[in-house]
Structure formats: C-alpha cells, structure tokens
Short mmCIF file of C-alpha atoms and ligand atoms in Angstrom, two decimals:
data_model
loop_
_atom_site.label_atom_id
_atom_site.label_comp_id
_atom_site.label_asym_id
_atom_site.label_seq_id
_atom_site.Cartn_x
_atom_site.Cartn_y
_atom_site.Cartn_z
CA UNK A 1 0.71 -8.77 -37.94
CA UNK A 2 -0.78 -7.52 -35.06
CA UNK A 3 -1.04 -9.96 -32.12
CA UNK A 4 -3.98 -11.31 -30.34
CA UNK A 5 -4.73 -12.08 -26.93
CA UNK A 6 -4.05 -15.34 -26.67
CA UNK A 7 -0.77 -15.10 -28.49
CA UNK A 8 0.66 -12.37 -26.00
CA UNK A 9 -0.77 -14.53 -22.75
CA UNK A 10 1.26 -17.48 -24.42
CA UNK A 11 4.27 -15.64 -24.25
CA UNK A 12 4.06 -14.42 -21.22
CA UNK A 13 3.83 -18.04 -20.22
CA UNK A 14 6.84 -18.95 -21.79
CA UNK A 15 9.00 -16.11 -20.44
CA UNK A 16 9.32 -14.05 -23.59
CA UNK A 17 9.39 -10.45 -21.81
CA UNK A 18 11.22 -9.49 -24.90
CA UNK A 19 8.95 -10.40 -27.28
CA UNK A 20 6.33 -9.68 -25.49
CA UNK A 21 6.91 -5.81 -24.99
CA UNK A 22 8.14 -5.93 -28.95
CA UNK A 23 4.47 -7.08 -29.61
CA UNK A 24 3.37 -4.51 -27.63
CA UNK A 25 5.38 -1.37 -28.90
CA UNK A 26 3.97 -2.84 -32.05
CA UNK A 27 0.58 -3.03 -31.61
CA UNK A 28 1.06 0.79 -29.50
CA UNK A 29 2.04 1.58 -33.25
CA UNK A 30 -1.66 1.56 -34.41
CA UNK A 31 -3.64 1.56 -31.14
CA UNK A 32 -3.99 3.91 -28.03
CA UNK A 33 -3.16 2.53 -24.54
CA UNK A 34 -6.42 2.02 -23.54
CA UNK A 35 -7.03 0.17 -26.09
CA UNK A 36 -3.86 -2.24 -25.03
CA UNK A 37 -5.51 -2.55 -21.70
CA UNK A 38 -8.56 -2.78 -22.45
CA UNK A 39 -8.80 -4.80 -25.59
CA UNK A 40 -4.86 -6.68 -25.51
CA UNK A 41 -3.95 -6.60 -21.97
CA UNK A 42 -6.86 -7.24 -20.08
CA UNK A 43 -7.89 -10.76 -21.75
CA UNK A 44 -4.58 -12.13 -22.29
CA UNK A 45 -4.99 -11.82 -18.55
CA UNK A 46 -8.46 -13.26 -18.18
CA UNK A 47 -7.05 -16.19 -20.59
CA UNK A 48 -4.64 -17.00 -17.68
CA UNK A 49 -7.11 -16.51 -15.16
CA UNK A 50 -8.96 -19.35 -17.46
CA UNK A 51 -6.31 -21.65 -17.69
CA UNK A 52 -5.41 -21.81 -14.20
CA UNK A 53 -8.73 -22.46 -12.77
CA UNK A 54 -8.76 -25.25 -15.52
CA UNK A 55 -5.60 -26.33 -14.05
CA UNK A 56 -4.18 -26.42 -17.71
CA UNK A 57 -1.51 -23.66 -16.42
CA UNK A 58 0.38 -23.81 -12.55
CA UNK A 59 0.15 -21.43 -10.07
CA UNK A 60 4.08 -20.58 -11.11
CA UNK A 61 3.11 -19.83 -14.53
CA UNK A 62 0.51 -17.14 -13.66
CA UNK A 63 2.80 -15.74 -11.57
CA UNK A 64 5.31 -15.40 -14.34
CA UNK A 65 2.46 -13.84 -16.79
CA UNK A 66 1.50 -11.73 -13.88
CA UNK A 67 4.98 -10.39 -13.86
CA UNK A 68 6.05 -10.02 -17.41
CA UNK A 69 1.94 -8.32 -18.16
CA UNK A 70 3.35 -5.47 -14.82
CA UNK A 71 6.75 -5.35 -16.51
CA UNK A 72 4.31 -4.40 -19.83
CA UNK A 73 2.34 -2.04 -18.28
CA UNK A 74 5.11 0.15 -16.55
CA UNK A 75 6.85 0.01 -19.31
CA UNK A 76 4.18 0.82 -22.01
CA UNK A 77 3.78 3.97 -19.94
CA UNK A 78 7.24 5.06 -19.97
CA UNK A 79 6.15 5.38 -24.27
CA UNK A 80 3.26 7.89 -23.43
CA UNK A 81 3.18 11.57 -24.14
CA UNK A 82 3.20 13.65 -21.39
CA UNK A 83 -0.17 14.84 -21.07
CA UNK A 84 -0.60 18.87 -19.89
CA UNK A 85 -1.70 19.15 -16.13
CA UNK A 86 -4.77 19.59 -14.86
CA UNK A 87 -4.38 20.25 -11.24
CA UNK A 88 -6.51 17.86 -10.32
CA UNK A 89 -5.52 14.63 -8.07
CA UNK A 90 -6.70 11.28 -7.75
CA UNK A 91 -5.32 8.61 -5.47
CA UNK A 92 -5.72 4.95 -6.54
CA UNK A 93 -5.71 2.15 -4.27
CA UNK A 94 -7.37 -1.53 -3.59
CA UNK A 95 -8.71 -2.55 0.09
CA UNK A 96 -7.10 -4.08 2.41
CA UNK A 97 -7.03 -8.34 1.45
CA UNK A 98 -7.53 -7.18 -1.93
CA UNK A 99 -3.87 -8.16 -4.26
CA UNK A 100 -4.98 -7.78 -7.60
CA UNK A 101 -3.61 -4.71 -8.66
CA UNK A 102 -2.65 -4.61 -12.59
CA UNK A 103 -5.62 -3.01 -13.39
CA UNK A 104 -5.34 -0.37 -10.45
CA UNK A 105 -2.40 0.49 -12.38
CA UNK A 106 -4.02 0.82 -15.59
CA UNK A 107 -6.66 3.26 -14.06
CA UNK A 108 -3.77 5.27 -12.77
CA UNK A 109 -2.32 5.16 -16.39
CA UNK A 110 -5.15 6.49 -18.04
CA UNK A 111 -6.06 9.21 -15.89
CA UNK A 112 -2.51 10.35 -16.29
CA UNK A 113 -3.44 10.37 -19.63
CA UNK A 114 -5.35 13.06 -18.98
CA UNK A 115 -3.46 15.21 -16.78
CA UNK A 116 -4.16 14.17 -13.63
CA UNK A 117 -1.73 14.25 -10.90
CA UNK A 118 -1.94 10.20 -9.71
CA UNK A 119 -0.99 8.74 -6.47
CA UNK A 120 -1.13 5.36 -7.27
CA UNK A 121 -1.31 3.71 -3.06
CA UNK A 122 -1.49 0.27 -4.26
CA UNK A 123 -3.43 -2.90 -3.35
CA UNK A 124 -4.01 -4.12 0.01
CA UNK A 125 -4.15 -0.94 1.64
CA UNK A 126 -5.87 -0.57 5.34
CA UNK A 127 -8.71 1.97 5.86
CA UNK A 128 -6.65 3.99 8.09
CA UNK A 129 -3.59 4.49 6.22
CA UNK A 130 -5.68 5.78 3.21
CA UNK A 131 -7.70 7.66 5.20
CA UNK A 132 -4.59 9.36 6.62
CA UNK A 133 -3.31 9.69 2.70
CA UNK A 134 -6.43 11.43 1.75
CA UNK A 135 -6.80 14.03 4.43
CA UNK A 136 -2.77 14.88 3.56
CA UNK A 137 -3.49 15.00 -0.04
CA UNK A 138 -6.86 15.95 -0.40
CA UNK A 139 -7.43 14.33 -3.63
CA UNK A 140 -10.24 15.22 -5.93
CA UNK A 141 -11.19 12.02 -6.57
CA UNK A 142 -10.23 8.19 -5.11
CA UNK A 143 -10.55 4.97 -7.62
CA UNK A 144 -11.03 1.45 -6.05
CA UNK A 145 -10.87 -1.79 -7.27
CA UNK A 146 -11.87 -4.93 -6.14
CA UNK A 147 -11.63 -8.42 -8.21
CA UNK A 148 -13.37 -10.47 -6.45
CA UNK A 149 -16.41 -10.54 -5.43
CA UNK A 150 -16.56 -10.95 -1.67
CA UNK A 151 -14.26 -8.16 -1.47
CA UNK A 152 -17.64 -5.64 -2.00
CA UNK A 153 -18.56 -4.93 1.29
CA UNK A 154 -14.89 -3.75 1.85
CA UNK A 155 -15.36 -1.22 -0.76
CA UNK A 156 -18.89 -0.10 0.74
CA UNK A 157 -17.15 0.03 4.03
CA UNK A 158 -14.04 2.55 2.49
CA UNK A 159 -16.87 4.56 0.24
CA UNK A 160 -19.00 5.13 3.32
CA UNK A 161 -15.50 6.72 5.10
CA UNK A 162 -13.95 8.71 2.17
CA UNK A 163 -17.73 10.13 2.18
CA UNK A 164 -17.26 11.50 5.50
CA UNK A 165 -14.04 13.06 4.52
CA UNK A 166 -14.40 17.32 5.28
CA UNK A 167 -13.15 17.87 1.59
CA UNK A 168 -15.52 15.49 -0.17
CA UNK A 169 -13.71 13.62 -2.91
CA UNK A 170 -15.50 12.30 -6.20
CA UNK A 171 -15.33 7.89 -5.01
CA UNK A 172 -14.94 5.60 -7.86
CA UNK A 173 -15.33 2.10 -7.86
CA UNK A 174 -14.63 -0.43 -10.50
CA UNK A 175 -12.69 -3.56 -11.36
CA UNK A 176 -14.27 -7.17 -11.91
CA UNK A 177 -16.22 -7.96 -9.14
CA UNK A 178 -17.77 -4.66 -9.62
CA UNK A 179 -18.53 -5.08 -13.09
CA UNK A 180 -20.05 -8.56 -13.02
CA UNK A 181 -22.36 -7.87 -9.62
CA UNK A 182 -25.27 -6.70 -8.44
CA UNK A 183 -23.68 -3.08 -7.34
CA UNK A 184 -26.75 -1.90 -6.15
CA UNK A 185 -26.02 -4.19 -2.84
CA UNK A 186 -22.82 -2.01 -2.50
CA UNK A 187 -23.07 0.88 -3.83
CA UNK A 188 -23.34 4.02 -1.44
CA UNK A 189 -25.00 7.32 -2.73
CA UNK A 190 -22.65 9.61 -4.46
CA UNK A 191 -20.26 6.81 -5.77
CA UNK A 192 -19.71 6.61 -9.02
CA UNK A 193 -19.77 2.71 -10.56
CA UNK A 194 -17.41 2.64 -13.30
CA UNK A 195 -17.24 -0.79 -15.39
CA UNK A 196 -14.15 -0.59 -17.63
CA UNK A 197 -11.48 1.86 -18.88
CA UNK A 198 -13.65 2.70 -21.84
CA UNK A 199 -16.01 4.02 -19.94
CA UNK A 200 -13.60 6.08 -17.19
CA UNK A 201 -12.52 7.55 -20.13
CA UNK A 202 -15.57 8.96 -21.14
CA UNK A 203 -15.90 10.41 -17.63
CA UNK A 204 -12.72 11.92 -18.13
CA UNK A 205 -13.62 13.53 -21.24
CA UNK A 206 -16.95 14.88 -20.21
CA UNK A 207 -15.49 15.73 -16.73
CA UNK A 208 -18.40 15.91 -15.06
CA UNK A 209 -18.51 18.10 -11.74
CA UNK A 210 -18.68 15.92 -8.39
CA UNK A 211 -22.37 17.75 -8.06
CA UNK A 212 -23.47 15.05 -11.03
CA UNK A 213 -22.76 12.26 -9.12
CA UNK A 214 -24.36 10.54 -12.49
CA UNK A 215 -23.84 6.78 -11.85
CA UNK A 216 -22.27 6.07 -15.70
CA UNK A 217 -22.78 2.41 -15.64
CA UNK A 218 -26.45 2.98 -16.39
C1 B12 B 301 -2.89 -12.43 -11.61
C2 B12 B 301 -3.99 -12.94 -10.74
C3 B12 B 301 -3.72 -13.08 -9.39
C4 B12 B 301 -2.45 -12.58 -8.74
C5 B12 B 301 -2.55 -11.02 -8.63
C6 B12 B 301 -1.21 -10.33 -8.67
C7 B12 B 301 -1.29 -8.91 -9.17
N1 B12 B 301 -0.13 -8.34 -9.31
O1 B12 B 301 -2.32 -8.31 -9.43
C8 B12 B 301 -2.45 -13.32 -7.37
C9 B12 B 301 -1.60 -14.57 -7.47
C10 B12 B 301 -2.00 -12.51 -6.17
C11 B12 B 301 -3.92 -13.74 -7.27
C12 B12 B 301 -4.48 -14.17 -6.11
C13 B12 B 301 -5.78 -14.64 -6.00
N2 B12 B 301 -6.66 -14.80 -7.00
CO1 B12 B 301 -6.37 -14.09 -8.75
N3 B12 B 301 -6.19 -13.75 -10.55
C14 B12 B 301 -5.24 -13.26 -11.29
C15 B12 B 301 -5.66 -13.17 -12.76
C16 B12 B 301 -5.07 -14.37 -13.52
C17 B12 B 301 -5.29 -11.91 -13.49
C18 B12 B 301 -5.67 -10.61 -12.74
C19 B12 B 301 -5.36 -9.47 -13.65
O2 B12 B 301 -4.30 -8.88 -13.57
N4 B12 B 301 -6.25 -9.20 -14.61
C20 B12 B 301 -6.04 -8.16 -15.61
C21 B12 B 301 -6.63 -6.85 -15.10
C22 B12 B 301 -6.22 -5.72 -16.03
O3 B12 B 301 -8.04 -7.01 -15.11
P1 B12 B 301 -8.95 -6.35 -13.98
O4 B12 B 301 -8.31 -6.45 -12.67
O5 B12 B 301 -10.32 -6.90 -14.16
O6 B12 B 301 -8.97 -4.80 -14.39
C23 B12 B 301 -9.62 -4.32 -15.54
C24 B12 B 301 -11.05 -3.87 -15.29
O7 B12 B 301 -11.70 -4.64 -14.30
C25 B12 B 301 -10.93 -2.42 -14.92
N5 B12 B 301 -10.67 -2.03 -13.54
C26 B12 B 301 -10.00 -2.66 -12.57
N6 B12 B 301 -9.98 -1.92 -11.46
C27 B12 B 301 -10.65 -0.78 -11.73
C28 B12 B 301 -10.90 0.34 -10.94
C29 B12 B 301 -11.61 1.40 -11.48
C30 B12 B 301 -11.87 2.60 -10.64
C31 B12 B 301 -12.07 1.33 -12.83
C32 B12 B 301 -12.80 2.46 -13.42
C33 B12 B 301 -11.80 0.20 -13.61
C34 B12 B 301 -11.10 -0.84 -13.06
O8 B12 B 301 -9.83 -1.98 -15.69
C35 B12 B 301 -8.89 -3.04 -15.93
C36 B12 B 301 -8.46 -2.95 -17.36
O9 B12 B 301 -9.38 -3.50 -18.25
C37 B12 B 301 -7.22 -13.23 -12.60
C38 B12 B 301 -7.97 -13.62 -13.85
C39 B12 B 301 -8.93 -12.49 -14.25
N7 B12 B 301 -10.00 -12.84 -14.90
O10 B12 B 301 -8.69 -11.31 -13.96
C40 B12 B 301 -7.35 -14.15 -11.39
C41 B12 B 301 -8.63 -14.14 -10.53
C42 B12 B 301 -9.19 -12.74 -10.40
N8 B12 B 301 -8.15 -14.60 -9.24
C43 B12 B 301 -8.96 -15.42 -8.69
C44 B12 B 301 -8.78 -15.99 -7.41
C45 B12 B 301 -9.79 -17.06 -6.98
C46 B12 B 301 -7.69 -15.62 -6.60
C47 B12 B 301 -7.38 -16.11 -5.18
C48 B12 B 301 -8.61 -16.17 -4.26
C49 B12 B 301 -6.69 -17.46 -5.35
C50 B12 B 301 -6.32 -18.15 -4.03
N9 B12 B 301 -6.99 -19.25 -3.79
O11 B12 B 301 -5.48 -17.70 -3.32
C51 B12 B 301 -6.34 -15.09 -4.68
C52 B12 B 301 -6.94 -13.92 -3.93
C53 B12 B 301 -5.90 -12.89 -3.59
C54 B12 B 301 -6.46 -11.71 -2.88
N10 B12 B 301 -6.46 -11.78 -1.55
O12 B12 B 301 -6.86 -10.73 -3.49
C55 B12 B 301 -10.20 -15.68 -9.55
C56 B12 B 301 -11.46 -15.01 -8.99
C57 B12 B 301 -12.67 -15.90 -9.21
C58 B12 B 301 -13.92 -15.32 -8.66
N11 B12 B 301 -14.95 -16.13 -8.73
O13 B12 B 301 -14.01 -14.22 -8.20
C59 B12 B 301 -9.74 -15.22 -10.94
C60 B12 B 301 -10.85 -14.66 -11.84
C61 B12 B 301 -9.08 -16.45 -11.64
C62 B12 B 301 -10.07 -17.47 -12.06
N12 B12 B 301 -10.48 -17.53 -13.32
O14 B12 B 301 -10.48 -18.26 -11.25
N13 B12 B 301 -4.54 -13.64 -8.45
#
C-alpha cells in the first residue's frame, strides 16, 4: 500500500530512516519526484511543523524528522534519471537568517530534472557572498526561499540587488511565506512569484524567455 503523509512523518519520528526511504522507493515506483515533494514530502513535514507548535512533538524530534526527510531527499535524487543538459544555470539559495532549506533543495532537484546546471548555495547566505557567486557564475536564473514570513523584506532587499546585476538573471521567489502572503508588499518588478513545485514546473516546461517576466502565480 502506498503510504500517506502522516504515516511517513511518524516514522521519521521514530527513527525509521530505513523504512522510511523503503516507503519512499516505493511510492517513487508509481509517482514522479515532484509528486514525493510536493504531495508526500512536503506535508509529512507540515504535520511536524503542526505537532510541534502543539507541543505534542519536542524540539529533538523535529530535528530527527528534519534529518531523516534531508537524508530522503538526497537520496531520492541519487534514483533520478539523468536528465540531458540544457546549458542553462540556476543558483539556489535562502537569505541570510533564513535556515529552512529542505525545500531549497527540492527546487534544486526539480530543475535538475530538467537539465539545468544547479548550484545549490544553501540557506543563510549573506547578500554579498551571493552577489559575488552570481557575478562568477552568471547564472540564468536565481531561486529564493523564505519560510517565514518576516523574512520578506530580505528577499525584496536580494531581488532589488540581483536586478542590478550587468547580466540580468531571471529572480524567483517562492517557499511558504511567499505562498501564504500578500507578495504584492514584496515583490519587485521583473520577479517571478512562484507558489509550489507544481507550478515551477510548468515554468520549466513552457520555458518562458526572461522578456515575459509573466508573474505565474496569477
Ligand atoms: C524543520 C523546520 C525547522 C528546522 C529547519 C531545518 C532545515 N534543514 O530546513 C529548524 C529547526 C532550523 C527550524 C527553525 C525555525 N523554525 Co521552523 N520549521 C520546520 C518545519 C517543521 C519543516 C520545514 C520543512 O522542511 N518543510 C518542508 C518543505 C519542503 O516545505 P517548504 O519549505 O514550504 O517548501 C515547499 C514549498 O514552499 C516550495 N518552495 C520552498 N522554497 C521554494 C523556492 C522556490 C523558488 C519555489 C518555486 C518553491 C519553493 O517547495 C517546497 C516543496 O513543496 C516547518 C513546518 C512547515 N510547515 O514547513 C517549521 C516552521 C516553518 N518553523 C517555524 C518557526 C517558528 C521556526 C523558528 C522561528 C523557531 C524558533 N523559535 O527558533 C526557527 C527559525 C529559524 C530561521 N532563522 O529560519 C514555523 C513558522 C511559523 C510562522 N508563523 O511563520 C513553522 C511553520 C512551524 C510551525 N507550525 O509553527 N525550523
């Protein structure tokens, strides 16, 4: 049987990295990855989230689900087909303060996926140093995250410099804050507001030209 959400957050709870990834290879059987982030992964994670603000869970046990669900999602990649290049680059990172990174590394799985060439920075990652990154790289494209919500204006704030960048990279932004506010606050002109993985992937699909600069989440 395939397993459900709440089954896979209770063993990560309980340790079973095992069984976990065995319930995952299974369900990878009949499903695509994005659909183990987005409709496995991603709320077995927000069940945690739950049960800790609830206090039902400790602060221990999160961290254990938050390690087994990373363990997961490297691993889960390793099963992926190689997908044929594209030559073009995107760098993924979250701002500086920001630590919530699994899905930063789902966004970096999925455009893989597709070809891309990924440089996956990382949360918590000062303006500077990915300002320095991009002008080395010159990346097509750079994907932001930010869970929580006060963490918007940083993401305005690294938008508004990427923008300014001489080779003028595509900026997406997305994660939860982003897709339970009012963006418009945020967002800067020319950013594109991406809510979830289903609907990156349609971007990546359609592979709009930077010129659109469509915001998608309309
Ligand atoms: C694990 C976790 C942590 C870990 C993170 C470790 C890690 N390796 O990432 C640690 C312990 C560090 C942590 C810390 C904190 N956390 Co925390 N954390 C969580 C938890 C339980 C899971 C996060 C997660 O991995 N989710 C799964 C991923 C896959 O979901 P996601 O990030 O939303 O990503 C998906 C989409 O949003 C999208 N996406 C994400 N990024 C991007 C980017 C682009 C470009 C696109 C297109 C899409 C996209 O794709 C992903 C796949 O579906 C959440 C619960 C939750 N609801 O998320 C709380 C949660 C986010 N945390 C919360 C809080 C309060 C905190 C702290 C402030 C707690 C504290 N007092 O210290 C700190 C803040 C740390 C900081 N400075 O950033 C709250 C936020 C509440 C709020 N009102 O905003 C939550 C919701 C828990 C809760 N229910 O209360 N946390």
């Amino acid at each position: 049987m395939i397993i459900q959400a709440r089954e896979l957050a209770e063993l990560f709870l309980a340790g079973e990295d095992e069984k976990a990834m065995d319930a995952v290879l299974e369900y990878l059987e009949s499903h695509s990855h994005n659909e183990l982030y987005h409709d496995l992964l991603t709320p077995a994670m927000y069940l945690i989230g739950d049960w800790w603000q609830e206090n039902i869970i400790s602060v221990a046990d999160e961290h254990l689900a938050t390690a087994i669900c990373d363990f997961v999602v490297s691993a889960a990649e390793l099963k992926r087909k190689p997908a044929h290049g594209i030559q073009r680059k995107v760098m993924v990172l979250g701002p500086e303060g920001e630590d919530h990174y699994i899905g930063l590394k789902m966004v970096s799985s999925l455009f893989k996926e597709h070809g891309w060439q990924v440089q996956y920075l990382g949360p918590n990652l000062p303006l500077d140093a990915a300002l320095d990154s991009a002008r080395r790289w010159q990346p097509d494209v750079i994907a932001m995250s930010a869970a929580l919500a006060y963490r918007l204006p940083a993401l305005k704030v690294y938008s508004e410099a990427f923008q300014e960048l001489d080779f003028n990279p595509s900026i997406i932004i997305g994660g939860r804050a982003v897709a339970s506010a009012d963006i418009s606050k945020i967002r800067t002109e020319g950013t594109l507001v991406v809510k979830d993985l289903p609907q990156l992937k349609t971007w990546l699909q359609t592979g709009k030209e930077k010129e659109d600069d469509l915001d998608i989440s309309i």
